mmCIF file of C-alpha atoms in Angstrom:
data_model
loop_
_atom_site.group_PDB
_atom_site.id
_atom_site.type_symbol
_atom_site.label_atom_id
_atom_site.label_comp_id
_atom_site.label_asym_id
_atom_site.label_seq_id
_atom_site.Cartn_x
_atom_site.Cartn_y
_atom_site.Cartn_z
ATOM 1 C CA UNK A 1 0.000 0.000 0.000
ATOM 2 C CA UNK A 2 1.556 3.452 -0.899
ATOM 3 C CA UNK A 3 1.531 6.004 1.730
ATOM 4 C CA UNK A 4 2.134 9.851 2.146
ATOM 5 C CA UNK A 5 4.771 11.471 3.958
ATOM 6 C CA UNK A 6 4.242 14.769 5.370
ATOM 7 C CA UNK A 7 7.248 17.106 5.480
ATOM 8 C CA UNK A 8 7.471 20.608 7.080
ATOM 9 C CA UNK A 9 10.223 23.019 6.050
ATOM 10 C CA UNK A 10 13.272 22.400 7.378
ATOM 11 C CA UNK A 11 14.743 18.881 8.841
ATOM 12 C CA UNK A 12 11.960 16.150 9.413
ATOM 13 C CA UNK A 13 12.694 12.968 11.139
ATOM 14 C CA UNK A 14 10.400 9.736 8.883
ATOM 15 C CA UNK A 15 10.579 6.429 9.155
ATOM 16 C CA UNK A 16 10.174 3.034 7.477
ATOM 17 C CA UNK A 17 6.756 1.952 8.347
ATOM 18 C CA UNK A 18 7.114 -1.225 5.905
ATOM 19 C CA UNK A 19 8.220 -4.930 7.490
ATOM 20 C CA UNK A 20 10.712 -5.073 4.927
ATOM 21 C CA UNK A 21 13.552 -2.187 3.805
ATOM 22 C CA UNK A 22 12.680 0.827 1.857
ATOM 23 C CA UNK A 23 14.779 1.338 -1.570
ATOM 24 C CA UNK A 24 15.104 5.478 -1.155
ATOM 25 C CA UNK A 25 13.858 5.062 -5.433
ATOM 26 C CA UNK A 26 10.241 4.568 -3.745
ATOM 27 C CA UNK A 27 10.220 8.175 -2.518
ATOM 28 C CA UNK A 28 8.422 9.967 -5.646
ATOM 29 C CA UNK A 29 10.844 12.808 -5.038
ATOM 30 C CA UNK A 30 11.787 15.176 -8.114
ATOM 31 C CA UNK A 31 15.701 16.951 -8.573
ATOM 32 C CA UNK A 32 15.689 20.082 -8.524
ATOM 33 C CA UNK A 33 12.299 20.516 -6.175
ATOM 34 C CA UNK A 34 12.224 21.910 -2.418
ATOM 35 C CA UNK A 35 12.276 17.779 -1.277
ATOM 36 C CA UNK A 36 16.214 16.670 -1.018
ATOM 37 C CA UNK A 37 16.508 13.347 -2.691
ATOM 38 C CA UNK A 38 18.617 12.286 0.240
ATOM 39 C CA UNK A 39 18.392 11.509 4.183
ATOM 40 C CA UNK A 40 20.529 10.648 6.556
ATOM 41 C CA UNK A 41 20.610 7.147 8.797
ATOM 42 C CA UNK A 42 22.149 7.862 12.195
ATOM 43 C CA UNK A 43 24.858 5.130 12.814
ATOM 44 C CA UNK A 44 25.961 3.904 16.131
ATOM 45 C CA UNK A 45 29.300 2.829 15.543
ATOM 46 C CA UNK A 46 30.417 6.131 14.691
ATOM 47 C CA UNK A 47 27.965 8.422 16.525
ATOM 48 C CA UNK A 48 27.453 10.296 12.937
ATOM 49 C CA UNK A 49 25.236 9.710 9.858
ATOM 50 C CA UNK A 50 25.394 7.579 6.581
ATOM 51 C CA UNK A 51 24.346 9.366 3.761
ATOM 52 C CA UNK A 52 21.106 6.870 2.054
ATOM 53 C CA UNK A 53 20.369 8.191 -1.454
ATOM 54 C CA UNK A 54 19.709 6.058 -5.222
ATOM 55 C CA UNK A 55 22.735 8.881 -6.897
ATOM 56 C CA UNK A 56 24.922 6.262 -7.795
ATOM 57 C CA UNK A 57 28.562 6.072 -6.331
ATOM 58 C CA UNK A 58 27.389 8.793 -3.557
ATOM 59 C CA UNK A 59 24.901 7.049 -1.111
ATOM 60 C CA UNK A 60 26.673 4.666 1.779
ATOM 61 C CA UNK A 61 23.055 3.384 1.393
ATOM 62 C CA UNK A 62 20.595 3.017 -1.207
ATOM 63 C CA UNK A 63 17.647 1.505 0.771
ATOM 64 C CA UNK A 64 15.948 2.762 4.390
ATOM 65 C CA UNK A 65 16.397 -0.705 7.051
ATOM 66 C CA UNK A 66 13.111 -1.928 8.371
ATOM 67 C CA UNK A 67 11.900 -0.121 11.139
ATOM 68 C CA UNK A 68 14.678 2.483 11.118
ATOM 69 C CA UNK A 69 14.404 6.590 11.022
ATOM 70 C CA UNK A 70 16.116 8.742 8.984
ATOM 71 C CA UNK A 71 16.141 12.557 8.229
ATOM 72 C CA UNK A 72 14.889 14.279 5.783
ATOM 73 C CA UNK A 73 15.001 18.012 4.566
ATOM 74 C CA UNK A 74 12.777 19.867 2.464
ATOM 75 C CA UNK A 75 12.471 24.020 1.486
ATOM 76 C CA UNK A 76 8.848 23.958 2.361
ATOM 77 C CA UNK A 77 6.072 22.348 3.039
ATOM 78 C CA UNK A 78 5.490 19.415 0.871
ATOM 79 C CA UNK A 79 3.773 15.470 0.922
ATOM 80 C CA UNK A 80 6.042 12.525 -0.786
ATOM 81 C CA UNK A 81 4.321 9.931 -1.919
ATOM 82 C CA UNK A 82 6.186 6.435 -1.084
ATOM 83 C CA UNK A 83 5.429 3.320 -2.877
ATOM 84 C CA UNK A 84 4.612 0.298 -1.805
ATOM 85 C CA UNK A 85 6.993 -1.859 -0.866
ATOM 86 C CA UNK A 86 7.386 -5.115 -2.779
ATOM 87 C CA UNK A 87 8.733 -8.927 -2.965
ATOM 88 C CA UNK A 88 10.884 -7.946 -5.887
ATOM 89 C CA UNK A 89 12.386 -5.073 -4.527
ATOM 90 C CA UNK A 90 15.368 -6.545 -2.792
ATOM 91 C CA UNK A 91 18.773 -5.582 -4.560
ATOM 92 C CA UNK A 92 17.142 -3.381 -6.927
ATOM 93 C CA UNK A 93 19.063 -0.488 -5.992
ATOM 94 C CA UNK A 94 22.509 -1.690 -7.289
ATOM 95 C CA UNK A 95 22.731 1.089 -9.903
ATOM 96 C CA UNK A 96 26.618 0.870 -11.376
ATOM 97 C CA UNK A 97 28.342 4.281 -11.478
ATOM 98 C CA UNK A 98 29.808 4.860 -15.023
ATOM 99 C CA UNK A 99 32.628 7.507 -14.633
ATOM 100 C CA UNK A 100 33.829 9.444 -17.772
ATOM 101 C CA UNK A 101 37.492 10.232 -18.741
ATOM 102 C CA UNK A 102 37.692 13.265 -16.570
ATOM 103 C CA UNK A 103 34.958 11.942 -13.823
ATOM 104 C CA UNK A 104 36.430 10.657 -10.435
ATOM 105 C CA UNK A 105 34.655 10.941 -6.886
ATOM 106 C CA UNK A 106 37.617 11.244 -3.480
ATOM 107 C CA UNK A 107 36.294 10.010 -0.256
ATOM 108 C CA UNK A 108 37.628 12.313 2.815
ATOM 109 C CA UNK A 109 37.344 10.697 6.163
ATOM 110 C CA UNK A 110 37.784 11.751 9.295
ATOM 111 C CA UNK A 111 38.092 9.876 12.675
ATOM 112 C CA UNK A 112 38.779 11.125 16.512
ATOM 113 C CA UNK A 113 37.871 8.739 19.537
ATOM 114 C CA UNK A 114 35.317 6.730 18.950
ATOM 115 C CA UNK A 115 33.807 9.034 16.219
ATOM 116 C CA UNK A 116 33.889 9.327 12.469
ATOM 117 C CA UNK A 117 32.739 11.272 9.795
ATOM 118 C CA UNK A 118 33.143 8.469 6.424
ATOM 119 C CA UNK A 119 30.359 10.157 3.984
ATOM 120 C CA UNK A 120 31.540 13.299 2.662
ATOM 121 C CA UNK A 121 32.723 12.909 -1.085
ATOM 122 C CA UNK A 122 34.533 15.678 -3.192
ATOM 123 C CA UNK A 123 34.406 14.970 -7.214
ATOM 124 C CA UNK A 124 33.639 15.641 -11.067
ATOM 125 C CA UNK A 125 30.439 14.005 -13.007
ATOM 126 C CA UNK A 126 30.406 15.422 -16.102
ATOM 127 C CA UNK A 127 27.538 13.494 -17.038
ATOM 128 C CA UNK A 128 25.236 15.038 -14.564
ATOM 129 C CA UNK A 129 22.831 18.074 -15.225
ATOM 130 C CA UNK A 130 23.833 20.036 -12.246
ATOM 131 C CA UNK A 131 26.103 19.977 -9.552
ATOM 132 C CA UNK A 132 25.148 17.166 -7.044
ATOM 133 C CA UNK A 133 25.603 19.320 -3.453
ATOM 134 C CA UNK A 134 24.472 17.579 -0.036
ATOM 135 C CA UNK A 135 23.951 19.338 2.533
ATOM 136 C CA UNK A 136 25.557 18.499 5.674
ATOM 137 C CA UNK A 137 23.445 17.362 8.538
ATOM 138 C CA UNK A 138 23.712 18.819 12.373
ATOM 139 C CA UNK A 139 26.528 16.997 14.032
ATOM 140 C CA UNK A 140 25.509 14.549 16.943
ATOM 141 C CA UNK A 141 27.855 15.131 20.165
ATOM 142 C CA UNK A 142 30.917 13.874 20.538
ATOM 143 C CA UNK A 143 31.443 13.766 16.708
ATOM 144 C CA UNK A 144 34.396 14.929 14.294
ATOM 145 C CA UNK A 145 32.174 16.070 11.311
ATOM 146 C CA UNK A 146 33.962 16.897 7.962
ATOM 147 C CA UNK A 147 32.463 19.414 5.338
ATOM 148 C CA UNK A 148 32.657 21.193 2.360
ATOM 149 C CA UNK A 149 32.726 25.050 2.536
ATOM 150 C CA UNK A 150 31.402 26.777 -0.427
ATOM 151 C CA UNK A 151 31.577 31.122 -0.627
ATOM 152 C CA UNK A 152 27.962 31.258 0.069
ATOM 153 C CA UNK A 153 28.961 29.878 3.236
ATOM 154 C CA UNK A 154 26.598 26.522 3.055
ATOM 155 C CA UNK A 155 28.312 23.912 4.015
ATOM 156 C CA UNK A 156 27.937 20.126 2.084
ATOM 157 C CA UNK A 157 28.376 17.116 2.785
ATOM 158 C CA UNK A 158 29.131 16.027 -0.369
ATOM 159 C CA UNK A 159 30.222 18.619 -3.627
ATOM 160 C CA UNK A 160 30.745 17.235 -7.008
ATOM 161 C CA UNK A 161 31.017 19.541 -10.187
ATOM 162 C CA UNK A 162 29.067 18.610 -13.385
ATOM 163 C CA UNK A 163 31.757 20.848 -15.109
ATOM 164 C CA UNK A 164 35.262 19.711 -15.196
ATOM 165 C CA UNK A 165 38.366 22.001 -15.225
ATOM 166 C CA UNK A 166 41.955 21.796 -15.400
ATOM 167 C CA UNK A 167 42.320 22.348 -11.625
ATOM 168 C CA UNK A 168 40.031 21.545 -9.111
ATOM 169 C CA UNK A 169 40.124 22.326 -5.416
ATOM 170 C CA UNK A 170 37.562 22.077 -2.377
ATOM 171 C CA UNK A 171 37.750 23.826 0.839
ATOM 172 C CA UNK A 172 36.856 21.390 4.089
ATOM 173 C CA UNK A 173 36.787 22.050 7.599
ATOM 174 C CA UNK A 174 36.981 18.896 10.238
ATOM 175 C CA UNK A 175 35.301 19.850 13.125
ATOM 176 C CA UNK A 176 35.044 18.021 16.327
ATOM 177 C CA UNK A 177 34.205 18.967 19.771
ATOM 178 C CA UNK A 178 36.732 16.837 21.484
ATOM 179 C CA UNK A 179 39.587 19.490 22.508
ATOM 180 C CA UNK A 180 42.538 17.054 22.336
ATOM 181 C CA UNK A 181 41.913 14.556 20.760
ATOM 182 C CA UNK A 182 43.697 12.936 18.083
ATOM 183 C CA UNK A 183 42.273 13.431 14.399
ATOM 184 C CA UNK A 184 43.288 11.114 11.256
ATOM 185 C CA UNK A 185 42.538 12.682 8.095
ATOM 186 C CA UNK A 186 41.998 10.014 5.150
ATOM 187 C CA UNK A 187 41.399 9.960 1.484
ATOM 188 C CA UNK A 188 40.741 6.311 1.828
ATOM 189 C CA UNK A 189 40.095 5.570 -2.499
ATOM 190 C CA UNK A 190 41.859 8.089 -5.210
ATOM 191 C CA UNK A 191 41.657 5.186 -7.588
ATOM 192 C CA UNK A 192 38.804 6.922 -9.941
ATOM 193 C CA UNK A 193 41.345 10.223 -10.319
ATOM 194 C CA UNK A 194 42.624 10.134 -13.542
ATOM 195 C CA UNK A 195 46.135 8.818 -13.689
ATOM 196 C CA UNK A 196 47.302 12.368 -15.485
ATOM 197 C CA UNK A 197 45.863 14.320 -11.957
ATOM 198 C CA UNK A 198 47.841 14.530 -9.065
ATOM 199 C CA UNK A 199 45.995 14.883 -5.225
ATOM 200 C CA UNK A 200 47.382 17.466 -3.113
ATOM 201 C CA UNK A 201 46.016 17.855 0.223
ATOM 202 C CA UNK A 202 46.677 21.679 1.743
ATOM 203 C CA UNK A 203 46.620 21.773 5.647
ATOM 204 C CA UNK A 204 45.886 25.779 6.141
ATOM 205 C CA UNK A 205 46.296 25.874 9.596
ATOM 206 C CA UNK A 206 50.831 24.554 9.106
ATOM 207 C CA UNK A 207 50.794 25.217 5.682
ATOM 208 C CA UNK A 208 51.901 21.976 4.835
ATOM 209 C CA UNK A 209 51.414 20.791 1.176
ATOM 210 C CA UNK A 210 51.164 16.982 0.811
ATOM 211 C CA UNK A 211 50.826 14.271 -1.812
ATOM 212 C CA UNK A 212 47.872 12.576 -1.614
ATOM 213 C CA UNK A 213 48.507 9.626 -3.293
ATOM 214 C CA UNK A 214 51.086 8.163 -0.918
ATOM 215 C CA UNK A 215 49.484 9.786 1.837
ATOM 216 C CA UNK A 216 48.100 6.999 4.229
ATOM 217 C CA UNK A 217 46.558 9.235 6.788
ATOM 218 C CA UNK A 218 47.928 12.445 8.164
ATOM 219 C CA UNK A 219 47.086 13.303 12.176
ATOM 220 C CA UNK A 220 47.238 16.461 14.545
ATOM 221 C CA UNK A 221 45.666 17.053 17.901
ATOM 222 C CA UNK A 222 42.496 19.418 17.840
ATOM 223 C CA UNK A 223 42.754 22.434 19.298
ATOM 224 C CA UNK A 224 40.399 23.953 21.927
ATOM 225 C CA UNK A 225 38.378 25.461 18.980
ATOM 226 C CA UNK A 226 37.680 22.259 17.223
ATOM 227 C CA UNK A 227 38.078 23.259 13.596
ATOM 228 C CA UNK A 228 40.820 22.614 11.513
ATOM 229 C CA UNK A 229 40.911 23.636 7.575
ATOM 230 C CA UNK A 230 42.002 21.799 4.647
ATOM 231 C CA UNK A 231 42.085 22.580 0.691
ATOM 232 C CA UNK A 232 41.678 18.965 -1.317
ATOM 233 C CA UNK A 233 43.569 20.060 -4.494
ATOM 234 C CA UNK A 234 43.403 17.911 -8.215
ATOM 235 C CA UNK A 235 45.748 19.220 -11.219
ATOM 236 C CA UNK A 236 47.043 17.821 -13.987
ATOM 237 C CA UNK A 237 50.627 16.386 -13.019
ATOM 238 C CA UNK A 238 53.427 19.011 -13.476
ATOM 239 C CA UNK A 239 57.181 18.504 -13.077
ATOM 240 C CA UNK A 240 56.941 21.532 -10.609
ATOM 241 C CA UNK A 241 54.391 19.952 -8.564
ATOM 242 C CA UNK A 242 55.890 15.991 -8.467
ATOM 243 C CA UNK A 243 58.625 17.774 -6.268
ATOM 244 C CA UNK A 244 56.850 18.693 -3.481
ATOM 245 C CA UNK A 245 56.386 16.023 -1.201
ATOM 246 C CA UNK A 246 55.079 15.258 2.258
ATOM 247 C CA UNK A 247 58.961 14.570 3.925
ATOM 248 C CA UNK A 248 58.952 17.199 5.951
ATOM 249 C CA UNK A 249 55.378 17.375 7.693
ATOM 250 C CA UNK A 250 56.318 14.821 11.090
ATOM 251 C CA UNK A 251 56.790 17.780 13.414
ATOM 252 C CA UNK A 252 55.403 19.613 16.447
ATOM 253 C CA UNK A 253 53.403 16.436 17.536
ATOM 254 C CA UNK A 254 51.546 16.226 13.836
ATOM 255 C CA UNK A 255 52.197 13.024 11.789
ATOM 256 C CA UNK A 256 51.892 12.333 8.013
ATOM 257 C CA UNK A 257 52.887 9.402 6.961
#
């Protein structure tokens, strides 16, 4: 039986009232409308949020567990229809992600105590209309929450371009609100970037300019503020650039490795 979800503007918590999961596709929501064609699960095991949406290549989820909440945001008020639920649905939601020439999608994740941030993506699909921009949900405390800082001052979850240039770079903040603790910084999968792009990885706070793609993780303490910013860099490989390299940023308590 279909049902109709109510939203109010702003963030609405909804659940899965099916005994069976939900494939997010079932939510008759359009691109482009005041309904975000994404929600967030919370997740236990790091105290933060997987991303659940059908984009290919972007959602840690495609389908909504049985029984389980998730968020959802919409611009105003507005009713989703979801369908019905049924025995063929199971799997349907492996959608491949085909990546063009210049296309690639970087992972950053973040991880202090027992908390991590593992959904925020940075990346170029040229084959999509638009740029794909999440928004980034309200952190849960204690959390180290990583996003994407764009001059309008919104701040993503996820940012990938539908319009590819020679350089690309994305400011990030990781925030946490665990004064002291120890951060590690990944970019855990640069094998979609083009083998003719290198991955720099620009700590603002040192300075420090490091090569991604032998960079396993790269720590620092947080500071009493919490907030630490970072510039994810891809450019097409230059003799120049191949000669920087990440040997000199072990210092001061900070490790790259």
């Amino acid at each position: 039986i279909d049902f109709s979800l109510g939203l109010e503007r702003g963030w609405n918590m909804a659940g899965n009232m099916y005994d069976a999961d939900l494939p997010w596709s079932k939510l008759s929501i359009t691109p482009g409308e005041p309904v975000r064609d994404y929600g967030f699960l919370y997740n236990k095991a790091t105290n933060n949020y997987d991303l659940i949406t059908d984009i290919p290549g972007l959602g840690t989820q495609t389908v909504i567990p049985k029984n389980a909440g998730f968020w959802i945001k919409s611009d105003q008020k507005r009713t989703v229809t979801v369908k019905a639920v049924g025995t063929t649905d199971a799997g349907a939601e492996s959608v491949a992600l085909e990546l063009g020439d210049s296309d690639f999608l970087v992972p950053i994740v973040a991880r202090a105590d027992r908390c991590a941030d593992t959904m925020s993506v940075a990346g170029v699909l040229t084959s999509s209309p638009d740029d794909i921009r999440i928004e980034n949900p309200p952190a849960v405390s204690p959390y180290v929450d990583v996003y994407f800082v764009r001059q309008s001052g919104e701040r993503l979850a996820c940012d990938v371009r539908s319009a590819a240039a020679e350089t690309q770079s994305w400011d990030f903040v990781v925030a946490t609100d665990l004064p002291g603790a120890k951060v590690e910084l990944t970019l855990p999968d640069l094998s979609s970037v083009p083998a003719d792009k290198t991955v720099w990885l620009l700590d603002q706070a040192s300075g420090k300019r490091l090569y991604a793609r032998t960079l396993s993780g790269y720590g620092y303490t947080a500071d009493g503020k919490g907030l630490r910013k970072f510039t994810l860099e891809v450019a097409p490989k230059s003799a120049a650039g191949l000669a920087i390299t990440a040997g000199s940023a072990g210092q001061s308590g900070e490790r790259a490795s």
